[in-house]
Amino acid sequence: MNSLKARLTIGAVLASLAVVALCGGLLYGLVEDDLEDEFDRNLLERARAQTALVEFDEEGLQFEWEHSPQIIKAGALPKYFQVRDLKGNLLAHSKDWPDKQADIPRIDHADEDNEDGDVRIDGKPARAVALRFTPKLDDEAGQQPPTLLLVVAERTKSVDETLARFRMLLGLAALVGVAFSVLLLRLILWRELKPLEQLAGKIAAVDESSLGREIAIERAPTELKPVVAQLNALLARVDDTLRREQEFTAGAAHELRTPLAGIRGKLEVALSRERTPEQHREFAQSCLDISVQMQAIVENLLTLARSGNSTDAPEPVDLREALRAAWKPFAERADQRGVQVDWEFGGEGMLNTRRNALHVIATNLFENAANYVNEGGRIEISAEAGPDGLRLEVANTGCTLDPNQVERVFEPFWRADEVRTGGQAHAGLGLAICRRLAKAAGGEITVQVIKDRFVATLTLRV
Amino acid sequence: MRVLVVEDYKPLRESLVQVLSEEGFAVDHSGDGTEGLWYALGNPYDVVVLDLMLPGIDGIQILQQMRAKSIGSHVLILTARDAVSDRVKGLDAGADDYLVKPFAMSELLSRIRALVRRGYGRKDPLIRISDLELDTATRSVTRAGKIIELTAREYALLEYLAMRAGQVVSRAEIWEHVYDFHSDATSNVVDVYIGYLRKKLDSGKRKLIHTRRGQGYCLQEGT
């Protein structure tokens, strides 16, 4: 599961469990050590006290408790004790601990007189202290007293019970602590991640009509602010694109109205009164011409719609060949009109570029020049390819455009001069398409009017 | 009546000119804004049919210049732009009517006739002078209930006189409102056509077309 909340929760649970385990373990260890140490100390003290009851005189070892039963009765002696010699022989023991084989602690170090350890008494866990001592010497002893070992033991039941209770309490506290911290974490997460949910909700609510409105979330955390800002920027871009497309579609529909009005007009005139067959033929021909023109408009519109996302990839193109091929359809008519065409090529012959885009742009620029050039005028085509790209300049004489109005040539459907186009079905979309295509291919088209020359320049960066 | 058509789209311009001519209007036309403005400023058109998207200067600018120079011709804007904002812009710039393409010719003609009536301060499409009745919508003329057949030119002349019934109309005014640039006529054609009209209208009846020596003609009952 890929949930942030789940992952954070699991992480927190594991972390707090680890912390609790560590602390709890440490605490438990300390307490356990403490209790054991106290137990052992207590045992040692009692052992030491008991060694005072052992004497050595001329008759040998004297255990005072054997002579004075009231000591045992008073409970002054430990319940479990044994006295051994250094060879391990059992010299005396308490009633309850006759076990000769008892596993008593060994005193390893010479400078230590005692050692503690775990023993088992009647199969139950106990703790024992072994104390090396020398019995009190009676003046009349005559020889040195033997070194003896007093082992005192006690069952660890109460300590074990205490520790068990402590373990349980620690465990409970840990559980409660972890549960509480998980709940707290979930609460905090729920609260702090609310802005994310809010954002998701607002994004889901965005539709075409609300693209223009900015998304805002209350008390947005710093981390979300850049996301929201970028989202709003994206929405603005999408809104802008959508609006431009809508405007273009509306504009295109509008422009189709003009040829439609033309057809309608012709037909209404044809039918308004008695006409001769010859007149009807003329009307029919006019309608046909206009229909063909509308077809060209529609084709151009489709090209323009498609040009936005060009799937044409860069490939090596022979510049001369491509440009001459694009000019070919216009060559004959230009020739007939006495137009002189000058070509100039510079730089590399081959260029890495989008073939289709170049072809469409060049064709449109040439068509424009061929349509607007004056009879007997001149068209200059100069192309220069270099490492950073292509520069194509197409100029024609016979331009009567106002230099200040020159940018209007990019307006879809704007025609500079209907009279001069000779009714050719180019529909005024050419330069709008060119600019779109050029931009999509990473370049641009600029136009200028210098005296009577119209100059269109395409720069394509590679 | 004289109409100016300024429309850059050739097929439509041709249709408009043909229909209007066949309806008896004197029609001048242009496909260019600058040329259209020159026409509009130089002649007293009854109606100017004006497209907005024109080469040279656009329709709105032509309209503004006409109004600035107090040219009183009624202007009907003919355009593909149909948004409310476009209509408001056109009408506020001084246009009298607005028609969106594509349109029905019959509607265009009706609107032009309405603008003509307005130009002459008339509400009623029927003009009655004594027992003469002109139905400007159908272009039919009756006198004392009897239909009078007139040629297109004759009707145009009569309609102009009738619109200005009771006023003295000079030959120059008739020339300017009933003939266009493409007429091969000379100025005395007016007198000739007045003669034709009198023959068809006034012969044997009470005279309606009166001559005002040195001033022109006047259509009215009595002197």
XYZ file of C-alpha atoms in Angstrom:
685
model
C 0.000 0.000 0.000
C 1.321 3.327 -1.052
C -0.349 5.576 1.468
C 1.636 8.326 3.109
C -0.498 8.069 6.236
C -0.024 4.295 6.437
C 3.710 4.519 5.885
C 4.094 7.293 8.432
C 1.968 5.368 10.907
C 3.936 2.141 10.493
C 7.173 4.059 10.740
C 6.025 5.788 13.890
C 4.842 2.521 15.429
C 8.161 0.844 14.700
C 10.134 3.820 15.940
C 8.196 4.160 19.147
C 8.320 0.412 19.727
C 12.087 0.529 19.306
C 12.422 3.471 21.651
C 10.107 1.923 24.212
C 11.861 -1.432 23.933
C 15.245 0.191 24.377
C 14.238 2.354 27.294
C 12.131 -0.348 28.842
C 14.884 -2.884 28.448
C 17.424 -0.529 29.934
C 15.153 0.334 32.830
C 14.367 -3.276 33.464
C 18.007 -4.213 33.384
C 18.903 -1.501 35.861
C 16.085 -2.431 38.225
C 16.892 -6.114 37.974
C 20.559 -5.496 38.716
C 19.657 -3.263 41.612
C 17.306 -5.785 43.185
C 19.739 -8.639 42.715
C 22.615 -6.649 44.132
C 20.591 -5.767 47.184
C 19.548 -9.361 47.621
C 23.130 -10.527 47.407
C 24.376 -7.829 49.745
C 21.755 -8.815 52.249
C 22.763 -12.430 51.943
C 26.428 -11.579 52.360
C 25.750 -9.586 55.495
C 23.856 -12.446 57.015
C 26.677 -14.788 56.061
C 29.204 -12.523 57.676
C 27.095 -12.290 60.772
C 26.861 -16.006 60.891
C 30.644 -16.535 60.689
C 30.859 -14.993 64.149
C 29.081 -18.015 65.457
C 31.874 -20.362 64.425
C 34.791 -20.940 66.836
C 37.863 -23.091 66.814
C 39.242 -24.379 70.075
C 41.301 -27.301 71.398
C 38.452 -29.648 70.568
C 38.109 -28.403 67.057
C 35.347 -26.504 65.323
C 32.524 -25.301 67.451
C 29.248 -24.243 65.821
C 27.436 -22.150 68.306
C 24.011 -22.867 66.885
C 24.502 -26.500 67.656
C 25.045 -25.579 71.282
C 22.307 -23.016 71.551
C 19.139 -24.192 69.847
C 17.342 -20.963 70.667
C 19.387 -19.261 67.957
C 17.739 -21.433 65.350
C 14.391 -21.006 67.058
C 14.767 -17.255 66.988
C 15.170 -17.434 63.256
C 18.473 -15.660 63.384
C 20.033 -18.170 61.066
C 19.355 -18.388 57.365
C 17.100 -21.186 56.274
C 19.682 -22.533 53.880
C 23.346 -22.655 54.800
C 26.254 -25.026 54.565
C 29.740 -24.981 56.035
C 32.451 -26.762 54.098
C 36.124 -27.111 54.276
C 38.321 -26.186 51.417
C 38.251 -29.715 50.144
C 34.521 -29.479 49.816
C 33.554 -31.690 52.685
C 30.311 -30.749 54.270
C 30.963 -29.870 57.919
C 27.643 -28.392 58.921
C 24.393 -27.496 57.249
C 20.935 -26.200 57.926
C 18.064 -28.619 58.379
C 16.583 -27.707 55.052
C 19.725 -27.950 52.994
C 21.454 -31.302 53.447
C 22.376 -31.480 49.802
C 26.029 -32.529 49.583
C 26.081 -32.029 45.837
C 24.769 -28.505 45.893
C 26.330 -26.370 43.201
C 27.899 -23.687 45.266
C 29.595 -20.599 43.891
C 33.374 -20.878 43.572
C 35.589 -18.127 44.788
C 38.099 -17.669 42.007
C 40.140 -14.694 42.987
C 42.563 -14.877 45.872
C 41.850 -11.352 46.988
C 38.105 -11.906 47.094
C 36.634 -13.606 50.115
C 33.200 -14.165 48.683
C 31.333 -14.975 45.554
C 27.675 -15.141 44.710
C 25.836 -17.291 42.248
C 22.658 -19.029 41.318
C 21.783 -22.357 42.877
C 18.816 -24.595 42.860
C 17.262 -25.756 46.100
C 14.700 -28.510 45.797
C 14.524 -27.682 42.160
C 13.562 -24.072 42.826
C 15.692 -21.075 41.842
C 17.741 -19.494 44.603
C 20.699 -17.300 45.077
C 23.771 -18.276 47.209
C 26.749 -16.499 48.647
C 29.946 -18.374 49.446
C 32.084 -16.738 52.097
C 35.586 -17.816 52.929
C 36.419 -17.263 56.560
C 38.510 -18.338 59.424
C 36.644 -19.212 62.628
C 37.272 -17.323 65.838
C 40.281 -18.679 67.580
C 40.056 -19.706 71.155
C 43.213 -19.043 73.124
C 43.573 -22.624 74.073
C 43.399 -23.884 70.492
C 46.914 -24.947 70.025
C 46.804 -25.033 66.218
C 45.815 -22.829 63.438
C 42.137 -22.810 62.549
C 41.184 -24.191 59.136
C 39.868 -21.925 56.455
C 36.222 -22.613 55.972
C 33.562 -21.814 53.399
C 30.147 -20.663 54.535
C 27.492 -20.811 51.886
C 24.269 -19.051 52.557
C 21.386 -19.258 50.100
C 17.887 -17.956 49.763
C 15.090 -18.575 47.309
C 14.659 -15.733 44.884
C 10.936 -16.146 44.681
C 9.958 -12.708 45.918
C 12.482 -10.928 43.758
C 11.395 -12.956 40.771
C 7.798 -12.100 41.453
C 8.582 -8.423 41.796
C 10.522 -8.456 38.560
C 7.723 -10.302 36.801
C 5.232 -7.729 37.956
C 7.586 -4.996 36.820
C 7.976 -6.600 33.407
C 4.227 -6.754 33.017
C 3.791 -3.137 33.998
C 6.529 -2.067 31.602
C 4.905 -4.073 28.829
C 1.531 -2.507 29.519
C 2.994 0.978 29.652
C 4.797 0.341 26.361
C 1.615 -0.832 24.697
C -0.404 2.081 25.980
C 2.366 4.483 25.004
C 2.637 3.108 21.477
C -1.132 3.013 21.019
C -1.455 6.547 22.261
C 1.320 7.860 20.063
C -0.175 6.100 17.039
C -3.548 7.653 17.702
C -1.993 11.040 18.230
C 0.001 10.647 15.032
C -3.051 9.668 13.050
C -4.912 12.641 14.422
C -2.092 14.983 13.501
C -1.741 13.421 10.056
C -5.447 13.656 9.448
C -5.422 17.300 10.336
C -2.266 18.280 8.510
C -2.961 16.315 5.368
C -6.359 17.950 4.995
C -4.952 20.595 2.639
C -3.935 17.778 0.283
C -7.449 16.409 0.275
C -8.794 19.890 -0.235
C -6.431 20.399 -3.150
C -7.478 17.111 -4.715
C -11.101 18.128 -4.320
C -10.543 21.509 -5.941
C -8.607 20.020 -8.841
C -11.378 17.514 -9.418
C -13.873 20.375 -9.555
C -12.032 22.215 -12.343
C -13.772 22.005 -15.684
C -13.606 23.923 -18.958
C -15.588 26.841 -17.662
C -13.566 27.282 -14.491
C -10.069 26.994 -15.949
C -9.630 30.717 -15.586
C -10.114 30.647 -11.838
C -7.123 30.116 -9.592
C -7.040 27.259 -7.105
C -6.416 28.367 -3.550
C -6.391 26.346 -0.354
C -6.705 27.798 3.118
C -3.639 27.685 5.316
C -1.597 25.948 2.657
C 1.560 24.421 4.129
C 4.827 25.777 2.746
C 5.543 22.463 1.011
C 2.317 22.624 -0.946
C 2.647 26.247 -2.016
C 4.937 25.582 -4.993
C 2.692 22.743 -6.126
C -0.376 24.978 -6.034
C 1.476 27.787 -7.794
C 2.637 25.500 -10.596
C -0.822 24.004 -10.869
C -2.351 27.433 -11.296
C 0.256 28.310 -13.906
C -0.574 25.105 -15.770
C -4.287 25.817 -15.605
C -3.676 29.317 -16.931
C -1.714 27.913 -19.870
C -4.377 25.345 -20.637
C -7.085 28.001 -20.358
C -5.164 30.274 -22.708
C -4.653 27.517 -25.264
C -8.282 26.497 -25.075
C -9.439 30.080 -25.467
C -7.197 30.699 -28.458
C -8.454 27.513 -30.061
C -12.037 28.523 -29.430
C -11.373 31.948 -30.886
C -9.771 30.413 -33.887
C -12.612 27.973 -34.443
C -15.117 30.785 -34.120
C -13.056 32.901 -36.492
C -12.858 30.057 -38.973
C -16.610 29.514 -38.835
C -17.086 33.199 -39.422
C -14.892 33.192 -42.417
C -16.700 30.299 -43.986
C -19.785 32.492 -43.778
C -18.384 34.785 -46.440
C -18.106 32.198 -49.210
C -21.425 30.755 -48.062
C -23.005 34.179 -48.423
C -21.435 34.300 -51.862
C -23.050 31.018 -52.912
C -26.366 31.948 -51.388
C -26.305 35.331 -53.070
C -25.598 33.860 -56.499
C -28.346 31.283 -56.153
C -30.890 33.795 -54.901
C -30.111 36.089 -57.808
C -30.352 33.154 -60.229
C -33.775 32.222 -58.929
C -35.169 35.736 -58.451
C -36.469 35.999 -62.002
C -36.444 34.327 -65.382
C -32.882 33.694 -66.488
C -31.408 32.362 -69.686
C -29.578 29.030 -69.685
C -26.378 30.939 -70.287
C -26.971 33.069 -67.199
C -27.739 29.951 -65.155
C -24.516 28.418 -66.365
C -22.624 31.474 -65.177
C -24.295 31.331 -61.782
C -23.542 27.618 -61.505
C -19.922 28.227 -62.421
C -19.609 30.953 -59.804
C -21.043 28.634 -57.154
C -18.630 25.922 -58.188
C -15.658 28.269 -57.927
C -16.737 29.387 -54.491
C -17.215 25.768 -53.357
C -13.694 24.937 -54.455
C -12.479 27.939 -52.532
C -14.310 26.761 -49.426
C -12.707 23.377 -49.818
C -9.286 25.035 -49.832
C -10.213 26.970 -46.702
C -11.223 23.776 -44.946
C -8.033 21.987 -46.017
C -5.960 24.861 -44.745
C -7.884 24.859 -41.478
C -7.135 21.185 -40.998
C -3.462 21.765 -41.700
C -3.440 24.594 -39.220
C -5.177 22.459 -36.612
C -2.664 19.702 -37.115
C 0.346 21.977 -37.246
C 0.108 22.619 -33.543
C 1.439 19.198 -32.720
C 3.902 18.354 -35.410
C 4.955 14.698 -35.469
C 7.432 15.367 -38.222
C 10.948 14.632 -36.940
C 14.141 16.372 -38.095
C 15.984 14.677 -40.931
C 18.683 15.727 -43.406
C 17.125 17.800 -46.187
C 18.726 18.971 -49.421
C 17.886 22.641 -49.267
C 18.176 23.505 -52.937
C 16.081 20.538 -53.986
C 13.396 21.131 -51.382
C 13.015 24.829 -52.151
C 12.984 24.423 -55.911
C 10.346 21.699 -55.553
C 8.208 24.013 -53.404
C 8.483 26.801 -56.013
C 7.594 24.567 -58.978
C 3.768 24.999 -58.866
C 4.123 28.762 -59.167
C 6.911 28.889 -61.732
C 4.746 28.762 -64.863
C 2.312 31.471 -63.904
C 5.104 33.734 -62.703
C 6.811 33.206 -66.026
C 3.622 34.062 -67.918
C 3.328 37.288 -65.966
C 6.886 38.248 -66.847
C 8.074 37.931 -63.279
C 11.816 37.535 -62.774
C 12.843 35.047 -60.090
C 16.282 35.348 -58.468
C 17.689 32.493 -56.391
C 20.565 32.774 -53.947
C 21.908 29.913 -51.851
C 24.536 30.220 -49.158
C 26.186 28.048 -46.546
C 25.586 24.311 -46.309
C 23.623 22.375 -48.891
C 22.155 19.974 -46.383
C 20.153 20.927 -43.344
C 18.801 18.835 -40.490
C 15.208 19.941 -40.214
C 11.558 18.934 -40.421
C 10.907 18.249 -44.055
C 7.130 18.658 -44.080
C 7.118 21.853 -42.058
C 9.755 23.386 -44.305
C 7.797 22.371 -47.378
C 4.517 23.849 -46.161
C 6.141 27.082 -45.009
C 8.173 27.533 -48.183
C 5.108 26.775 -50.324
C 3.015 29.333 -48.493
C 5.712 32.020 -48.660
C 6.214 31.373 -52.370
C 2.462 31.395 -53.015
C 2.154 34.686 -51.214
C 5.001 36.209 -53.232
C 3.644 34.809 -56.501
C 0.161 36.171 -55.825
C 1.154 39.653 -54.823
C 4.039 40.330 -57.168
C 3.249 42.846 -59.888
C 3.344 41.991 -63.590
C 6.941 42.157 -64.780
C 8.097 42.455 -61.190
C 10.712 40.498 -59.304
C 10.798 37.740 -56.692
C 14.001 37.146 -54.719
C 14.488 33.893 -52.865
C 17.598 33.591 -50.719
C 18.382 30.663 -48.444
C 21.308 30.275 -46.101
C 21.950 27.216 -43.956
C 24.515 27.106 -41.197
C 25.340 25.157 -38.039
C 22.753 27.058 -36.031
C 19.980 26.859 -38.567
C 18.310 28.153 -41.679
C 17.441 31.620 -42.883
C 15.043 31.807 -45.812
C 14.055 35.157 -47.238
C 11.317 35.576 -49.850
C 10.788 39.048 -51.278
C 8.419 40.302 -53.951
C 7.999 43.681 -55.599
C 4.602 45.200 -56.168
C 3.685 45.529 -52.522
C 1.200 48.245 -51.680
C 0.755 47.434 -48.023
C 0.988 50.136 -45.406
C 4.225 49.336 -43.499
C 2.374 49.921 -40.235
C -0.233 47.352 -41.163
C 2.261 44.699 -42.168
C 1.628 42.493 -39.095
C -1.962 42.033 -40.267
C -0.781 39.559 -42.870
C -0.562 37.007 -40.065
C -4.233 37.389 -39.206
C -6.010 34.273 -40.388
C -8.221 35.091 -43.397
C -7.045 38.664 -43.820
C -6.574 39.445 -47.479
C -4.511 42.405 -48.495
C -6.065 43.074 -51.844
C -8.756 40.929 -53.321
C -8.513 42.497 -56.743
C -4.928 41.510 -57.315
C -5.171 37.883 -56.256
C -7.022 37.041 -59.425
C -9.491 34.919 -57.466
C -6.949 32.260 -56.517
C -8.169 29.978 -53.802
C -5.451 30.590 -51.231
C -7.936 31.900 -48.750
C -5.522 34.070 -46.764
C -4.519 31.345 -44.330
C -1.009 30.828 -45.606
C 0.973 33.110 -43.366
C -0.992 32.189 -40.240
C -0.119 28.544 -40.859
C 3.491 29.419 -41.563
C 3.931 31.227 -38.317
C 2.333 28.384 -36.343
C 4.498 25.791 -38.039
C 7.658 27.843 -37.685
C 7.055 28.271 -33.995
C 6.350 24.562 -33.530
C 9.624 23.812 -35.316
C 11.520 26.189 -33.034
C 11.785 29.153 -35.384
C 9.934 32.274 -36.424
C 8.701 34.279 -39.387
C 9.012 38.025 -39.662
C 7.678 40.332 -42.337
C 8.696 43.757 -43.529
C 7.634 46.268 -46.110
C 10.487 48.215 -47.665
C 9.209 50.695 -50.234
C 7.377 48.439 -52.694
C 9.007 45.209 -51.572
C 7.332 42.737 -49.262
C 9.942 40.665 -47.454
C 9.115 37.530 -45.470
C 11.942 35.948 -43.494
C 11.920 32.477 -41.970
C 14.538 31.651 -39.344
C 14.704 28.058 -38.188
C 17.030 27.129 -35.384
C 18.341 23.605 -35.396
C -32.624 55.579 -55.219
C -28.896 55.374 -55.194
C -26.961 52.746 -53.315
C -23.247 52.234 -52.722
C -22.000 48.686 -52.165
C -18.589 48.335 -50.498
C -17.769 44.612 -50.284
C -14.390 43.052 -50.988
C -15.630 39.523 -51.683
C -16.191 39.573 -55.438
C -18.929 36.927 -55.878
C -21.041 38.571 -53.213
C -20.394 42.052 -54.524
C -21.471 40.965 -58.005
C -24.669 39.411 -56.674
C -25.540 42.478 -54.626
C -24.965 44.828 -57.548
C -27.037 42.635 -59.850
C -29.963 42.282 -57.487
C -30.057 45.947 -56.566
C -29.835 47.034 -60.188
C -32.616 44.673 -61.145
C -34.658 46.123 -58.325
C -34.287 49.520 -59.853
C -31.602 51.021 -57.672
C -28.752 53.041 -59.123
C -25.733 51.162 -57.813
C -22.099 52.116 -57.376
C -19.668 49.594 -55.965
C -16.143 49.053 -54.732
C -14.030 46.179 -53.385
C -11.616 48.426 -51.560
C -11.971 50.504 -48.401
C -10.125 53.574 -49.576
C -11.994 53.647 -52.864
C -15.274 52.997 -51.046
C -14.714 55.947 -48.750
C -13.979 58.178 -51.746
C -17.297 57.173 -53.286
C -19.185 57.651 -50.017
C -17.807 61.113 -49.389
C -18.344 62.283 -52.954
C -21.947 61.280 -53.667
C -25.295 61.544 -51.887
C -26.172 57.867 -51.556
C -29.491 56.987 -50.007
C -28.036 53.797 -48.585
C -24.474 52.500 -48.234
C -24.141 48.731 -47.878
C -20.863 48.413 -46.012
C -18.749 45.337 -45.272
C -16.454 45.627 -42.249
C -13.337 43.644 -43.152
C -12.001 45.578 -46.126
C -8.577 46.058 -47.653
C -7.266 49.577 -47.323
C -9.265 51.026 -44.461
C -11.907 48.959 -42.661
C -15.646 49.533 -42.555
C -15.770 51.093 -39.102
C -13.209 53.703 -40.079
C -15.137 54.524 -43.260
C -18.278 54.928 -41.174
C -16.555 57.161 -38.655
C -15.144 59.401 -41.350
C -18.523 59.650 -43.065
C -20.234 60.722 -39.850
C -17.441 63.100 -38.950
C -18.020 64.832 -42.282
C -21.789 64.832 -41.700
C -22.511 62.559 -44.627
C -26.150 61.697 -44.116
C -26.340 58.472 -46.116
C -27.903 55.604 -44.202
C -25.444 52.836 -43.616
C -26.287 49.151 -43.436
C -23.379 47.052 -42.161
C -23.096 43.664 -43.839
C -20.632 41.353 -42.169
C -19.776 37.859 -40.956
C -19.081 39.213 -37.458
C -22.181 38.541 -35.431
C -21.153 38.928 -31.798
C -23.211 41.368 -29.754
C -20.092 43.422 -29.173
C -19.552 43.708 -32.921
C -23.126 44.872 -33.508
C -22.912 47.371 -30.687
C -19.612 48.671 -32.016
C -21.005 49.092 -35.516
C -24.236 50.741 -34.496
C -22.503 53.016 -31.992
C -20.067 54.118 -34.688
C -23.012 55.512 -36.630
C -24.513 52.661 -38.609
C -28.257 52.528 -39.135
C -28.670 48.791 -39.543
C -26.692 45.569 -39.252
C -27.097 42.347 -41.217
C -25.074 39.191 -40.698
C -23.793 36.979 -43.523
C -25.057 34.702 -44.880
C -28.349 36.488 -45.348
C -31.459 36.302 -47.490
C -31.462 38.790 -50.366
C -35.102 39.506 -49.710
C -34.295 40.618 -46.194
C -31.476 42.844 -47.380
C -33.785 44.502 -49.881
C -36.487 45.095 -47.265
C -34.028 46.648 -44.901
C -32.665 48.892 -47.634
C -36.165 49.999 -48.498
C -36.818 50.730 -44.822
C -33.675 52.850 -44.668
C -34.766 54.709 -47.793
C -38.136 55.488 -46.250
C -36.427 56.712 -43.133
C -34.197 58.911 -45.246
C -37.203 60.671 -46.609
C -39.069 60.853 -43.323
C -41.714 58.356 -44.380
C -43.137 55.537 -42.291
C -45.671 54.139 -44.693
C -44.405 51.992 -47.581
C -47.479 53.125 -49.449
C -47.251 56.625 -50.847
C -50.539 58.285 -51.741
C -50.765 61.524 -53.624
C -54.296 62.310 -54.716
C -55.456 59.177 -56.508
C -51.872 58.026 -57.253
C -50.685 55.141 -55.154
C -47.138 53.745 -55.039
C -46.423 50.529 -53.170
C -42.692 50.883 -52.597
C -42.455 47.292 -51.359
C -43.826 45.728 -54.496
C -42.875 48.594 -56.810
C -46.365 48.769 -58.225
C -48.100 51.993 -59.239
C -51.825 52.595 -59.595
C -53.729 55.691 -60.474
C -57.397 55.742 -59.689
C -57.123 52.044 -59.004
C -55.699 51.231 -62.435
C -52.235 49.658 -62.591
C -49.680 51.664 -64.488
C -46.809 49.753 -66.098
C -43.492 51.527 -65.724
C -39.968 50.546 -66.669
C -37.453 50.181 -63.893
C -35.954 53.561 -64.646
C -39.337 55.241 -64.857
C -40.367 53.747 -61.537
C -37.098 54.839 -59.916
C -37.671 58.375 -61.041
C -41.296 58.384 -59.912
C -40.400 56.914 -56.537
C -37.845 59.633 -55.937
C -40.329 62.332 -56.815
C -42.971 60.661 -54.654
C -40.656 60.369 -51.651
C -40.139 64.085 -51.975
C -43.718 64.843 -52.875
C -44.579 68.469 -52.349
C -40.922 69.526 -52.606
C -39.186 71.005 -55.606
C -36.610 68.576 -56.866
C -33.812 69.852 -59.103
C -32.531 68.011 -62.139
C -29.167 67.652 -60.432
C -30.773 65.977 -57.448
C -32.694 63.619 -59.664
C -29.484 62.905 -61.535
C -27.646 62.149 -58.353
C -30.305 59.913 -56.849
C -31.602 58.019 -59.793
C -28.473 57.471 -61.845
C -25.166 55.841 -61.009
C -21.668 56.136 -62.448
C -22.264 53.354 -64.857
C -25.132 55.061 -66.583
C -24.308 56.134 -70.061
C -26.865 58.857 -69.727
C -26.470 62.546 -70.157
C -28.198 65.088 -67.997
C -31.070 65.847 -70.307
C -32.189 62.258 -69.952
C -34.007 63.478 -66.866
C -36.267 65.668 -68.961
C -36.817 62.796 -71.350
C -37.904 60.468 -68.582
C -40.106 63.102 -66.983
C -41.788 63.232 -70.355
C -42.310 59.441 -70.340
C -43.732 59.582 -66.843
C -46.134 62.386 -67.646
C -47.411 60.452 -70.621
C -48.115 57.366 -68.546
C -49.325 59.107 -65.423
C -50.820 62.472 -66.184
C -52.345 62.154 -69.638
C -56.057 62.696 -69.438
C -55.953 63.142 -65.692
C -55.341 65.834 -63.166
C -51.686 66.903 -63.456
C -49.425 65.662 -60.673
C -45.950 66.300 -62.091
C -45.399 70.045 -62.156
C -42.511 71.995 -63.632
C -40.957 74.805 -61.652
C -39.144 76.983 -64.174
C -35.429 77.223 -63.405
C -35.783 75.055 -60.293
C -36.913 71.612 -61.218
C -39.931 69.392 -60.788
C -42.503 68.824 -58.124
C -44.930 65.962 -57.608
C -48.105 67.067 -55.851
C -51.808 67.494 -56.145
C -52.643 70.930 -57.466
C -50.023 73.695 -58.033
